Short mmCIF file of C-alpha atoms in Angstrom, two decimals:
data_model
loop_
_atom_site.label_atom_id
_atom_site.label_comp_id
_atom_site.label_asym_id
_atom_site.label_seq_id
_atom_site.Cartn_x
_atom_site.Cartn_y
_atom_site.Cartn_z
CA UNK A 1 74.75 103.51 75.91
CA UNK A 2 74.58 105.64 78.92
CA UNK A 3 77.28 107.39 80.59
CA UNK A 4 79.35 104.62 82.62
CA UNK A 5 80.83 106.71 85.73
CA UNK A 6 83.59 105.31 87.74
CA UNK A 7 84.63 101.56 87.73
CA UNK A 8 87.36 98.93 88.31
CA UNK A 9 88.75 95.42 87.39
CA UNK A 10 86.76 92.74 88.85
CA UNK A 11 88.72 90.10 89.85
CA UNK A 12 88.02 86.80 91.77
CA UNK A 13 90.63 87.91 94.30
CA UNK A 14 89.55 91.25 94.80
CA UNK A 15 85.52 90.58 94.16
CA UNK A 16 84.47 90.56 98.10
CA UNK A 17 86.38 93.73 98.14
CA UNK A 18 84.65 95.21 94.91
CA UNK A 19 81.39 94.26 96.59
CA UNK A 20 81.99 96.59 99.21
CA UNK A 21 83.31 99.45 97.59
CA UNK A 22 81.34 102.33 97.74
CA UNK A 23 80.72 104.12 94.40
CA UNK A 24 81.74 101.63 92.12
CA UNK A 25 79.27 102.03 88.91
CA UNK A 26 80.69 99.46 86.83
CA UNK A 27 82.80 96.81 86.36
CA UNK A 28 84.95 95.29 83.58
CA UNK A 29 86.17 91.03 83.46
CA UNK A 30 88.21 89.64 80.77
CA UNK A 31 86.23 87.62 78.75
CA UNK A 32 88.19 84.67 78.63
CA UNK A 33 87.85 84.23 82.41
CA UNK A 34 84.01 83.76 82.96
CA UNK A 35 81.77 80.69 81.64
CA UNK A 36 78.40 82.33 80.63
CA UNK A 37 76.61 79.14 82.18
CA UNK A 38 78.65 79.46 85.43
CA UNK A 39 78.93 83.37 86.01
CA UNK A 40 80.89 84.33 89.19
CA UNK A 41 77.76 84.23 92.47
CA UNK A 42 79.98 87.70 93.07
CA UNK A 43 79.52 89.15 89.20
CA UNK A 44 75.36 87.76 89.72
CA UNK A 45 75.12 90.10 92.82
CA UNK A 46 76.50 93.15 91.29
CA UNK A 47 74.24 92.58 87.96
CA UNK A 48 71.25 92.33 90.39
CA UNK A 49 72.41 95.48 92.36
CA UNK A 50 72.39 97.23 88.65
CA UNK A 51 76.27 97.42 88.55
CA UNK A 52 76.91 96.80 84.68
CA UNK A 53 79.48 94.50 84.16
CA UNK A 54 81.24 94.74 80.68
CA UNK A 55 83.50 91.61 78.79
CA UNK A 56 87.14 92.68 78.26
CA UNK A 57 88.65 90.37 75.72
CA UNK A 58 92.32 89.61 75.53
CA UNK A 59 93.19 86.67 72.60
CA UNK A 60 90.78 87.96 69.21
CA UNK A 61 94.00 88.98 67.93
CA UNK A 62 92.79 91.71 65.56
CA UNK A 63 95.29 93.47 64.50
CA UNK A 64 96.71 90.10 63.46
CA UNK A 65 97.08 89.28 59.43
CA UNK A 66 94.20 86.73 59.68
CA UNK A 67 90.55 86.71 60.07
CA UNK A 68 89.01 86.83 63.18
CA UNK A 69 88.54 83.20 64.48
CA UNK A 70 84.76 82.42 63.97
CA UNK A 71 84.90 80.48 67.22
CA UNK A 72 86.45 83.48 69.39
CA UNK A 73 83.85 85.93 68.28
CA UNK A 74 80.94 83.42 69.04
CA UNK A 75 82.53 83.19 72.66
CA UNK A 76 82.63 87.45 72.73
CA UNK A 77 79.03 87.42 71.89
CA UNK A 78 77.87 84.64 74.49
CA UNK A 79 79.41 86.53 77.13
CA UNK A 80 77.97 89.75 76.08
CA UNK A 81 74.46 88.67 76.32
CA UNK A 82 75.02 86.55 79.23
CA UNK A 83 76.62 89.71 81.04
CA UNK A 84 73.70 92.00 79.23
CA UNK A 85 76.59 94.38 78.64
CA UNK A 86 76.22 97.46 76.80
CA UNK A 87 79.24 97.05 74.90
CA UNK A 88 82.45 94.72 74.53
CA UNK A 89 86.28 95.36 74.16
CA UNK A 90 88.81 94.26 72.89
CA UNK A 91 92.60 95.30 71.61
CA UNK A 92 94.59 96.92 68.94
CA UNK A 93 97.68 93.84 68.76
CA UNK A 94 98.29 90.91 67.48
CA UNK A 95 99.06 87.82 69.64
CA UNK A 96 99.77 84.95 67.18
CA UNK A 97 101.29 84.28 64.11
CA UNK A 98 102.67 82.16 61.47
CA UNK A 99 99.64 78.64 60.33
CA UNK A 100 98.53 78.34 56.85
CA UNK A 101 98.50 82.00 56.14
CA UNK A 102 102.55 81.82 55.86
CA UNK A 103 102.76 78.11 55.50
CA UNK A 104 104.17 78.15 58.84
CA UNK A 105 104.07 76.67 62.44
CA UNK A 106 101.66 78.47 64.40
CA UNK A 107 103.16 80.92 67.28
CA UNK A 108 101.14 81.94 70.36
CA UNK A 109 102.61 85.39 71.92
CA UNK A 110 100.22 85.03 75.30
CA UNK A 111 100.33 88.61 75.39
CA UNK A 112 99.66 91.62 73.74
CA UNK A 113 102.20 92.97 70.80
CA UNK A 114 101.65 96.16 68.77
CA UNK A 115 100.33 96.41 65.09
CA UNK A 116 102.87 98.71 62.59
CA UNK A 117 101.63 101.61 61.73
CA UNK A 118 101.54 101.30 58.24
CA UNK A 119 98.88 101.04 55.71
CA UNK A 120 98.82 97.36 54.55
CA UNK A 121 98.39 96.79 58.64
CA UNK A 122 95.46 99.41 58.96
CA UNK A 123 93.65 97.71 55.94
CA UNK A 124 93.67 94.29 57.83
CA UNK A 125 92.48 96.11 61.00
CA UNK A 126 89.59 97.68 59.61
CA UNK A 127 88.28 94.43 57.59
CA UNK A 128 88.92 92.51 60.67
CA UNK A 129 86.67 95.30 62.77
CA UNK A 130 84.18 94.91 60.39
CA UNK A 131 83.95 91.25 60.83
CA UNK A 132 84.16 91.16 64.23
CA UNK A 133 81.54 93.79 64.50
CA UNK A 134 79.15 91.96 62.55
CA UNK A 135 79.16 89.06 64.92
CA UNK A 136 78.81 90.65 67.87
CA UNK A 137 75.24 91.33 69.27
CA UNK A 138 76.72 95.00 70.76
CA UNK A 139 79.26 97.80 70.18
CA UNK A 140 82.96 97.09 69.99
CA UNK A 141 85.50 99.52 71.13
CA UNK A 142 89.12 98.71 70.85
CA UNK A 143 92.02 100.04 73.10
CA UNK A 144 95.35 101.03 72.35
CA UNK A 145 98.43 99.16 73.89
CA UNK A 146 101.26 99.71 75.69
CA UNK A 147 104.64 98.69 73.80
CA UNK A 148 108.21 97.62 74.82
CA UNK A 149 109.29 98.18 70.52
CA UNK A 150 108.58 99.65 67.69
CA UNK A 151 108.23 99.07 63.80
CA UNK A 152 110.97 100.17 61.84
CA UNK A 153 108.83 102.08 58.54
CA UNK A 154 106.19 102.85 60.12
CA UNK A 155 104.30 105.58 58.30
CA UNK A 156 101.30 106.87 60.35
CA UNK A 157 101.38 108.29 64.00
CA UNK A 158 99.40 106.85 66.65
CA UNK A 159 96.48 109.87 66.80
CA UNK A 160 96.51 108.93 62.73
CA UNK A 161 96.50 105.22 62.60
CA UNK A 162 93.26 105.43 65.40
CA UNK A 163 91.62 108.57 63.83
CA UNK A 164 91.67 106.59 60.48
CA UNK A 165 90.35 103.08 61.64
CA UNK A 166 87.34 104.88 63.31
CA UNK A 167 86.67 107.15 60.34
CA UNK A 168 86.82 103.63 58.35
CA UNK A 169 85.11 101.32 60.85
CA UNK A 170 82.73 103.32 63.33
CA UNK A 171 84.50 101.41 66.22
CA UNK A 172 84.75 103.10 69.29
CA UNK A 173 87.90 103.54 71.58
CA UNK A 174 89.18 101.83 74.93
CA UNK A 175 91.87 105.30 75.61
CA UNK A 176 94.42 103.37 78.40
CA UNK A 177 96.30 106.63 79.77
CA UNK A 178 98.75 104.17 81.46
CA UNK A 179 99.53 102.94 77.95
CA UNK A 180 99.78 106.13 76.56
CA UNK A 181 102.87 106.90 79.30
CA UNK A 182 104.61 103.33 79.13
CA UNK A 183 104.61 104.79 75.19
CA UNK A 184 106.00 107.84 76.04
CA UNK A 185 108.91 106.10 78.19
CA UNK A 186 109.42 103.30 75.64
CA UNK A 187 109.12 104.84 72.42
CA UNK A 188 109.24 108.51 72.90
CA UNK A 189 105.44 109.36 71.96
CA UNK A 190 104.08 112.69 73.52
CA UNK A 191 100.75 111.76 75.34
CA UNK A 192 99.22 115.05 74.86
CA UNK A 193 99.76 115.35 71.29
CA UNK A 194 98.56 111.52 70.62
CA UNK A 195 95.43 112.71 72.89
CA UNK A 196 95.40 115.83 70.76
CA UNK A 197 95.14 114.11 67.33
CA UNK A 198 92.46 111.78 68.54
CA UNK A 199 88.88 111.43 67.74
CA UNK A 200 87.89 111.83 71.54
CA UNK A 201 83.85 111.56 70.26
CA UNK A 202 84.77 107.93 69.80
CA UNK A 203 86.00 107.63 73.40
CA UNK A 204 83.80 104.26 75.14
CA UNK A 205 85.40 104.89 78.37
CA UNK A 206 89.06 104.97 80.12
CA UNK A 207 91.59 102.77 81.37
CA UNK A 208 93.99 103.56 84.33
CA UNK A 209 96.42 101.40 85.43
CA UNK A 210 100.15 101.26 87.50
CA UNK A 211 103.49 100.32 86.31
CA UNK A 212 107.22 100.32 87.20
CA UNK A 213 110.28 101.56 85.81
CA UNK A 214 113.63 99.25 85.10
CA UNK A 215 116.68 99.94 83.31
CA UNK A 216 114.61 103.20 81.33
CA UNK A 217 111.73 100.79 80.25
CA UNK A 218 108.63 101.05 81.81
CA UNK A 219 106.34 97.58 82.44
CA UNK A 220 102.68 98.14 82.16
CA UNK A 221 102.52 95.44 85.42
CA UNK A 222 98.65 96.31 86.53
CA UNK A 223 100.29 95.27 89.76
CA UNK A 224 101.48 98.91 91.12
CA UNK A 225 99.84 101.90 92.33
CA UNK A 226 98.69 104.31 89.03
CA UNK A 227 101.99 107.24 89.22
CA UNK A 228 100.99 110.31 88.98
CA UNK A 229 102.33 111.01 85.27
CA UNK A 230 99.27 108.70 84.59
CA UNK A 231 96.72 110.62 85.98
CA UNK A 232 98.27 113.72 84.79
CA UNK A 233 97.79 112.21 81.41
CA UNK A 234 94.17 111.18 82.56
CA UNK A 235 93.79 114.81 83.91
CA UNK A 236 95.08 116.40 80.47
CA UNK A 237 92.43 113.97 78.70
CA UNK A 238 89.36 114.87 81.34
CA UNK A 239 90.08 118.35 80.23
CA UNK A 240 89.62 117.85 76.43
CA UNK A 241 86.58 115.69 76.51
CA UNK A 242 84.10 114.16 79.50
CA UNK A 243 85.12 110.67 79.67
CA UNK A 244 81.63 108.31 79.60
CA UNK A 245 83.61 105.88 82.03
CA UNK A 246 86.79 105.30 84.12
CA UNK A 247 88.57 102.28 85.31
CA UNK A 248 90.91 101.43 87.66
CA UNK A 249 92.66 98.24 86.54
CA UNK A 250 94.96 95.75 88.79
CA UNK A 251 95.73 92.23 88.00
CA UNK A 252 98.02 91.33 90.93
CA UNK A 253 99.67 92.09 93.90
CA UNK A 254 96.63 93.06 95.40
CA UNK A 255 96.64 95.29 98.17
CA UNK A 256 94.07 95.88 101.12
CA UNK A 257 90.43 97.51 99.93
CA UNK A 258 91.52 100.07 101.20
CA UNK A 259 94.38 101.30 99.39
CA UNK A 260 92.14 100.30 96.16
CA UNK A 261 89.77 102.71 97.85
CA UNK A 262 92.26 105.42 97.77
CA UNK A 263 93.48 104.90 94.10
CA UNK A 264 89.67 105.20 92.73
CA UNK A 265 89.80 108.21 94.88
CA UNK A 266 93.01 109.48 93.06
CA UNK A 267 91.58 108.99 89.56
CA UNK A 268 88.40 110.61 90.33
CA UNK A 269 90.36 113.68 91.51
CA UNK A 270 91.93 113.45 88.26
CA UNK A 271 89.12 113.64 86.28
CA UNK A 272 87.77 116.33 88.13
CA UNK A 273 90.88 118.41 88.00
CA UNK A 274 90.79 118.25 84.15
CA UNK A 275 86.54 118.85 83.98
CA UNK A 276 87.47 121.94 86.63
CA UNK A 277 90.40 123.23 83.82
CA UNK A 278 88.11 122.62 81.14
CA UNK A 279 85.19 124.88 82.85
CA UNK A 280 87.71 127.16 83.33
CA UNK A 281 88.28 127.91 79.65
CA UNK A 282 92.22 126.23 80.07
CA UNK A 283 91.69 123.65 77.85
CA UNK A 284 89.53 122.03 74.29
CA UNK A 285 86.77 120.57 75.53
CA UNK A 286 84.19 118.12 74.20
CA UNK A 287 81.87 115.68 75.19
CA UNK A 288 82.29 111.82 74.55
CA UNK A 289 78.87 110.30 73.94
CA UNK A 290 80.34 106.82 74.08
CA UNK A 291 77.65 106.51 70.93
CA UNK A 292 78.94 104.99 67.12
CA UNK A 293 81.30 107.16 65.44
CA UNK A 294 79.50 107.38 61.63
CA UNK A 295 76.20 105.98 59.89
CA UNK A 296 75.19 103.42 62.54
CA UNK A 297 76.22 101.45 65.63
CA UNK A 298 77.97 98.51 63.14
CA UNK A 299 80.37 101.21 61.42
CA UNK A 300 80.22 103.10 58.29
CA UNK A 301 79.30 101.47 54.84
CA UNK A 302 81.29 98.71 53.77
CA UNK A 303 84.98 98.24 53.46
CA UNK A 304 86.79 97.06 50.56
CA UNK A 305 88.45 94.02 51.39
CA UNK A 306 92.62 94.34 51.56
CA UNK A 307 94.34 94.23 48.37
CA UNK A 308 95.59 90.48 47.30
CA UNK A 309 98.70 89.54 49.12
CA UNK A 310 98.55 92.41 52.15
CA UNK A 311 97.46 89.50 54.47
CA UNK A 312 100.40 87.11 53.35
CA UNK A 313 102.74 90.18 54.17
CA UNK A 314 101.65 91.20 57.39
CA UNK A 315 101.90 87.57 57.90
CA UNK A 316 105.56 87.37 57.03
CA UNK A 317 106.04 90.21 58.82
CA UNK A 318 104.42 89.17 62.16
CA UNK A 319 105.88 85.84 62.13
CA UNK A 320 109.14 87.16 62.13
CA UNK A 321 108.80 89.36 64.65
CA UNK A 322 107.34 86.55 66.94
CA UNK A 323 109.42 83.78 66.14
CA UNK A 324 111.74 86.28 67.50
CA UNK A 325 110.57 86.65 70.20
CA UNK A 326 109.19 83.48 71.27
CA UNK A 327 111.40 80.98 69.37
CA UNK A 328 115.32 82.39 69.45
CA UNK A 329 115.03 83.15 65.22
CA UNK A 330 117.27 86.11 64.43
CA UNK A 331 115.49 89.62 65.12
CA UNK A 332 114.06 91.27 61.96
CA UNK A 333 116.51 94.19 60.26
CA UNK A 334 115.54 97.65 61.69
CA UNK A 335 114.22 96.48 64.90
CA UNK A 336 115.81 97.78 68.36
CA UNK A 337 118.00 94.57 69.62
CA UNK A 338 117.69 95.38 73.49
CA UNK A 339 114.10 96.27 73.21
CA UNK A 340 113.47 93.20 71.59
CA UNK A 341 115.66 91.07 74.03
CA UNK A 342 113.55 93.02 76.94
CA UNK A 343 110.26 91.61 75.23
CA UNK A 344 111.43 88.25 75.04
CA UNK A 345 112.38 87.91 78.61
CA UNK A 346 108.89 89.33 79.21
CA UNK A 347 106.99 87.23 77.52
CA UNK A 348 108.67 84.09 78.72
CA UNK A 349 108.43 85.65 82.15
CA UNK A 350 104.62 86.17 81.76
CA UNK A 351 104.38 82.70 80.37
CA UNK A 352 105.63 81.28 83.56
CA UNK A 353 103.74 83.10 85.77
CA UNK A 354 99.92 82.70 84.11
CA UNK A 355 101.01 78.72 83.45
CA UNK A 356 101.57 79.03 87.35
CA UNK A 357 97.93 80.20 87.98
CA UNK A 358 96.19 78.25 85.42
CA UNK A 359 97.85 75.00 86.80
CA UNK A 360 98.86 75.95 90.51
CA UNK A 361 99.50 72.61 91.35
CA UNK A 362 102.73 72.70 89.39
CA UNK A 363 104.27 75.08 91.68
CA UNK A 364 103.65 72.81 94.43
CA UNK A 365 105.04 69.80 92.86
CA UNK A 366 108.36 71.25 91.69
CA UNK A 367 109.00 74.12 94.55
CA UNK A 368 111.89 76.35 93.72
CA UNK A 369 112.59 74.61 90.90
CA UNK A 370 109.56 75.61 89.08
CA UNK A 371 110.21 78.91 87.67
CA UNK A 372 114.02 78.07 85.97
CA UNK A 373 112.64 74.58 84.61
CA UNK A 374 109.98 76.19 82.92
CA UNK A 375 111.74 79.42 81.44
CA UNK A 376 114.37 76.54 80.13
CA UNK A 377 111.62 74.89 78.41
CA UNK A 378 109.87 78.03 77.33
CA UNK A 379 113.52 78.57 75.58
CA UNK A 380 112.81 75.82 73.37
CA UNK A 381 109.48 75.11 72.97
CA UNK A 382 107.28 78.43 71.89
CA UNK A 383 103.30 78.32 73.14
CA UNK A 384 101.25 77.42 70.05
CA UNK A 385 98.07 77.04 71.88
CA UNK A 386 96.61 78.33 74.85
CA UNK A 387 98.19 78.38 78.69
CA UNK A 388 96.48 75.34 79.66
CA UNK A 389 98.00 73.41 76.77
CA UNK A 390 101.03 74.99 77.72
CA UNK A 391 100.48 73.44 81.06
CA UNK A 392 100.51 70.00 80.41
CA UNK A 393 103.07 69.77 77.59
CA UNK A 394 105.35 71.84 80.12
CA UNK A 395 104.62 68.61 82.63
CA UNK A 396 105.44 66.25 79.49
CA UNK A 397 108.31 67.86 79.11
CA UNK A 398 109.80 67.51 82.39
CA UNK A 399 108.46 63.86 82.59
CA UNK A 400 110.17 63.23 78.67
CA UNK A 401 113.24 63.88 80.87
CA UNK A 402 113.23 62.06 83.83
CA UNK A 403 112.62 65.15 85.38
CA UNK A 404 112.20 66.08 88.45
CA UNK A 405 114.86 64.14 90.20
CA UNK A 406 113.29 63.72 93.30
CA UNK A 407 111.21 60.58 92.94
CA UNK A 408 108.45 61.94 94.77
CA UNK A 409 107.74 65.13 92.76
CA UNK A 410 108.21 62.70 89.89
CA UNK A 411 105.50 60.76 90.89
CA UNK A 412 103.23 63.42 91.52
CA UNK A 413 103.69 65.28 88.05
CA UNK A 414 103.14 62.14 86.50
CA UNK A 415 99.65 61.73 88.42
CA UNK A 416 99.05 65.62 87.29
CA UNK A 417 99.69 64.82 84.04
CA UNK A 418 97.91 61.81 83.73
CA UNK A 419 94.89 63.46 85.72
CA UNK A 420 94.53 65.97 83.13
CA UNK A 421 95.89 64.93 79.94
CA UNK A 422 94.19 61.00 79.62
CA UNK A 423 91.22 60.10 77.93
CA UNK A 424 88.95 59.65 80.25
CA UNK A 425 88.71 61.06 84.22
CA UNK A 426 91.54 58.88 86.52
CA UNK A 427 91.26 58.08 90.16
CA UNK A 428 92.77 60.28 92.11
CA UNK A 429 95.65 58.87 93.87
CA UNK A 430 96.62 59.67 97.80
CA UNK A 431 99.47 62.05 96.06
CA UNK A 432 97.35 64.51 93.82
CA UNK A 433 94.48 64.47 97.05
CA UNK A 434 97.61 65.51 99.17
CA UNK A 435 98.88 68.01 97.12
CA UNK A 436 95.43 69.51 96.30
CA UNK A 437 94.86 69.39 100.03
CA UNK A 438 98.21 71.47 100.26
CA UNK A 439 96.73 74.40 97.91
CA UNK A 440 93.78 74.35 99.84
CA UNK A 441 95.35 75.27 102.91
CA UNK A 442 97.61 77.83 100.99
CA UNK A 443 100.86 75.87 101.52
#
């Protein structure tokens, strides 16, 4: 894989805007947001321009304590190929838990949640690498997350629990420099000696995103400008080793082109502050290759599988911690209380607001009731599939209860609900055509 240069998030909202940026060399989209057979006519134009457009997934899960779902992967790989990307991506988190691996009711997190640090967890990683590796057509790398807790026990360091899973796996890595500060302000990790400690040959390219501050915790939002102790941290890395690629990611609150303009313009400065310290003999330096880290492009050799009864405890483990989180169970021994009370409200907070895009008719129906009707049900019911499921049994919900009062918003959830969840396409009454005709004008 060549050397990727300087890219950003494409996203439908911003995608006339990425069109006209000048000096954008690549793009990334999550994965779960494109059909192969119906690619973006914006994505198509920047493939045939030479742009290369790389598949960011967000739901493989794995760092999770079960095998990577056969169907996920297969998705990865059709959008790899139908994307021709060089590579794919994907995270170091879990984001479900519980099913037949604990003999227990399967938990969706809808977001990202960190792995411990500990050796049972790094064994399950690196078999789960493997796997996924060997069913995808091209190069994984894997980036590390941002955090609102930790693990109590956790016995390897950041730098030590990534040097060790590329050593085992050849994977390469995704290095987020946001995430990197949101784990300095959340858990007290020192970016430069996590950069220090890791194996920067392995580095695929760069993430750079925004994030705000509240009550001492910091939100990794990708809906604020990047601060500048992110690109120092971005600086501080562009000095140790020549990143292959950088990105600028933002997933809402989108401002004018412009401003985008100027943030790209921001990191690049960045990066060539830290190559300009680096030439100056102020800093290690190396040179990422973005190439496989060992014997070949797959990994290195083959990996014993995890001893007997590692899954099942991770399992445990990583139930309990989400059922926490998700479902109002106590909160494990040895885990922060507030943190974990901080993660809760941000999950169910993220919850309502992707449920909101992925069904924006639902905001029209119920108005300003939407938001506290569904973090009431999101207190009761956890997600155990995906947001579109959580959708519609959100709707059956609030029609289970008579809910809303107003006999008109009534009537047109029901008409939603039915629209979407019966077994066969409905007519579509006056009421959906007039609320779709509302979201079309932007009401």
């Amino acid at each position: 894989m060549g050397r990727l240069g300087t890219g950003i998030g494409w996203r439908p909202e911003i995608a006339e805007a990425v069109e006209g940026m000048p000096g954008i060399d690549w793009v990334e989209v999550v994965a779960e947001n494109v059909c192969p057979g119906h690619l973006p006519d914006s994505l198509l134009r920047l493939r045939r321009r030479g742009v290369t457009v790389i598949p960011h997934g967000v739901s493989l899960g794995l760092g999770g304590a079960d095998r990577p779902d056969a169907g996920r992967l297969a998705a990865l790989a059709e959008r790899a190929e139908a994307l021709g990307a060089p590579l794919v991506t994907e995270h170091i988190a879990f984001v479900r838990a519980g099913g037949a691996l604990t003999a227990s009711p399967p938990l969706e997190a809808g977001h990202l949640l960190p792995v411990p640090r500990t050796r049972d967890a790094l064994d399950v990683l690196c078999e789960n690498i493997r796997i996924a590796q060997d069913a995808l057509p091209v190069p994984l790398a894997l980036e590390n997350i941002a955090a609102l807790f930790s693990w109590p026990g956790e016995e390897l360091t950041e730098g030590q629990f990534l040097s060790q899973m590329v050593e085992r796996t050849g994977v390469r890595l995704l290095i987020d420099v946001a995430n990197l500060h949101t784990n300095h302000v959340n858990r007290g990790e020192d970016p430069a000696e996590a950069l220090a400690s890791l194996p920067l040959e392995a580095i695929a390219y760069v993430h750079v995103a925004g994030g705000f501050e509240r009550d001492g915790v910091w939100h990794d939002s990708h809906a604020h400008p990047v601060p500048r102790p992110v690109l120092d941290i971005l600086t501080d890395l562009a000095s140790r080793v020549a990143p292959p690629g950088v990105l600028l990611e933002r997933d809402d609150d989108f401002p004018e082109p412009a401003e985008l303009e100027r943030e790209l313009a921001a990191v690049r400065e960045a990066v060539a502050a830290g190559r300009s310290r680096a030439a100056d003999g102020t800093a290690a330096t190396g040179t990422a290759t973005g190439g496989a880290v060992g014997t070949g492009a797959g990994g290195v050799g083959v990996l014993a599988p995890p001893v007997a009864g590692v899954r099942e405890r991770l399992g445990v483990a990583q139930t309990a911690v989400l059922s926490s989180l998700v479902a109002g169970t106590p909160v494990p021994e040895g885990f922060d209380r507030a943190r974990m009370r901080v993660q809760a409200r941000a999950l169910a907070a993220k919850r309502a607001d992707v449920v909101a895009k992925v069904a924006p008719e639902l905001p029209v129906i119920l108005g300003a009731e939407y938001r506290e009707a569904f973090l009431a049900y999101a207190r009761q019911r956890p997600m155990t599939a995906g947001y579109r499921r959580d959708a519609l049994d959100f709707a059956g919900h609030l029609l289970k209860l008579g809910r809303p009062e107003n006999a008109g918003a009534r009537r047109g959830l029901r008409e939603w609900w039915l629209d979407r969840a019966g077994p066969a396409p409905r007519r579509v009454s006056p009421t959906a055509r007039a609320i779709r005709g509302l979201l079309r004008r932007g009401v």
